[in-house]
């Protein structure tokens, strides 16, 4: 009886492979240390803002928005705590509109600075999805930030059932960029503007909640689409 041919031996890692492994390991350690060091000043800032609000100082809407964003950062730090990467989080049935609206509020100052208009087509009647609430908001935040940098003048965000669509009116994705856009540390923004981690983290978060990420750059600009899983009936 003929036997199957032996499996080919795996290729030996190249020096570049080892350098990449070492760099990612170092990033993981630095991330864990950074999470630890950020927690104390973050908690202190939150406490001071709450005290400021209790004394009736300042404009309440602005303070509420700052506290909301600090709460989101605290949730992110909790998700990353001790791991150097996003955790799977707690799976829950999440209304899609509120975390996307919160992401838009986070990005408002950046949009104003870049002189981009933000067109939101959100409805609280939009679908409910299955996923980690922190991850859903971070997916929307990262896609909005990416669109803001790519756009010429406008970013459009639309919800259709369990689907999130983020569209920019930029120049689209050249083939060389499209082939590498999910690589960690790859960026076209330059070292002072981009880390090259936004889309890489987004893809990891999308996979973590069981969603599907796709994109289209054929009609000018780029639209990213996230299809979230629908909660089971019952």
mmCIF file of N, CA and C in Angstrom, residues 11 26 37 49 51 53 62 68 83-84 88-89 107 122 135 141 155 165-166 178 194 211-212 233:
data_model
loop_
_atom_site.group_PDB
_atom_site.id
_atom_site.type_symbol
_atom_site.label_atom_id
_atom_site.label_comp_id
_atom_site.label_asym_id
_atom_site.label_seq_id
_atom_site.Cartn_x
_atom_site.Cartn_y
_atom_site.Cartn_z
ATOM 1 N N UNK A 11 9.990 25.889 6.880
ATOM 2 C CA UNK A 11 11.134 26.753 6.607
ATOM 3 C C UNK A 11 11.667 27.350 7.898
ATOM 4 N N UNK A 26 8.413 42.842 22.728
ATOM 5 C CA UNK A 26 8.736 44.069 23.461
ATOM 6 C C UNK A 26 7.522 44.984 23.552
ATOM 7 N N UNK A 37 0.881 51.995 34.409
ATOM 8 C CA UNK A 37 1.278 53.356 34.755
ATOM 9 C C UNK A 37 0.174 54.375 34.468
ATOM 10 N N UNK A 49 -12.294 65.671 38.283
ATOM 11 C CA UNK A 49 -13.387 66.177 37.457
ATOM 12 C C UNK A 49 -14.736 65.987 38.151
ATOM 13 N N UNK A 51 -15.209 65.912 41.376
ATOM 14 C CA UNK A 51 -15.244 66.910 42.437
ATOM 15 C C UNK A 51 -15.578 68.284 41.865
ATOM 16 N N UNK A 53 -17.279 68.909 39.158
ATOM 17 C CA UNK A 53 -18.687 68.930 38.783
ATOM 18 C C UNK A 53 -19.583 69.054 40.009
ATOM 19 N N UNK A 62 -19.821 69.786 28.993
ATOM 20 C CA UNK A 62 -18.426 69.492 28.668
ATOM 21 C C UNK A 62 -17.825 68.526 29.685
ATOM 22 N N UNK A 68 -17.325 60.856 30.303
ATOM 23 C CA UNK A 68 -17.722 59.727 29.461
ATOM 24 C C UNK A 68 -16.511 59.149 28.728
ATOM 25 N N UNK A 83 -2.318 41.876 29.627
ATOM 26 C CA UNK A 83 -2.192 41.009 28.467
ATOM 27 C C UNK A 83 -1.418 41.632 27.322
ATOM 28 N N UNK A 84 -1.383 42.981 27.250
ATOM 29 C CA UNK A 84 -0.719 43.624 26.138
ATOM 30 C C UNK A 84 -1.490 43.508 24.830
ATOM 31 N N UNK A 88 -11.014 39.263 25.056
ATOM 32 C CA UNK A 88 -12.261 38.927 24.370
ATOM 33 C C UNK A 88 -13.436 39.712 24.936
ATOM 34 N N UNK A 89 -13.319 40.151 26.186
ATOM 35 C CA UNK A 89 -14.382 40.939 26.775
ATOM 36 C C UNK A 89 -15.580 40.091 27.135
ATOM 37 N N UNK A 107 -14.419 61.396 18.405
ATOM 38 C CA UNK A 107 -13.681 61.878 17.229
ATOM 39 C C UNK A 107 -14.035 63.297 16.813
ATOM 40 N N UNK A 122 -27.650 57.561 11.937
ATOM 41 C CA UNK A 122 -27.840 56.596 13.010
ATOM 42 C C UNK A 122 -29.273 56.660 13.497
ATOM 43 N N UNK A 135 -15.524 46.629 22.766
ATOM 44 C CA UNK A 135 -14.947 46.312 21.459
ATOM 45 C C UNK A 135 -15.748 46.962 20.336
ATOM 46 N N UNK A 141 -14.583 53.600 16.652
ATOM 47 C CA UNK A 141 -13.628 54.685 16.857
ATOM 48 C C UNK A 141 -12.452 54.575 15.901
ATOM 49 N N UNK A 155 -16.735 62.558 6.077
ATOM 50 C CA UNK A 155 -16.840 61.163 6.511
ATOM 51 C C UNK A 155 -18.312 60.882 6.760
ATOM 52 N N UNK A 165 -21.302 50.982 8.455
ATOM 53 C CA UNK A 165 -20.624 51.439 7.247
ATOM 54 C C UNK A 165 -19.937 52.764 7.551
ATOM 55 N N UNK A 166 -18.640 52.851 7.257
ATOM 56 C CA UNK A 166 -17.865 54.079 7.451
ATOM 57 C C UNK A 166 -17.210 54.424 6.119
ATOM 58 N N UNK A 178 -3.383 48.816 0.031
ATOM 59 C CA UNK A 178 -4.421 47.832 0.336
ATOM 60 C C UNK A 178 -3.820 46.493 0.743
ATOM 61 N N UNK A 194 0.617 58.903 12.752
ATOM 62 C CA UNK A 194 -0.012 57.591 12.841
ATOM 63 C C UNK A 194 0.903 56.554 13.458
ATOM 64 N N UNK A 211 -17.548 39.114 14.108
ATOM 65 C CA UNK A 211 -18.088 39.915 13.011
ATOM 66 C C UNK A 211 -17.257 39.690 11.744
ATOM 67 N N UNK A 212 -17.652 40.359 10.675
ATOM 68 C CA UNK A 212 -16.950 40.237 9.396
ATOM 69 C C UNK A 212 -16.629 41.628 8.879
ATOM 70 N N UNK A 233 -32.409 34.268 18.307
ATOM 71 C CA UNK A 233 -33.803 34.519 18.699
ATOM 72 C C UNK A 233 -34.141 33.730 19.974
#
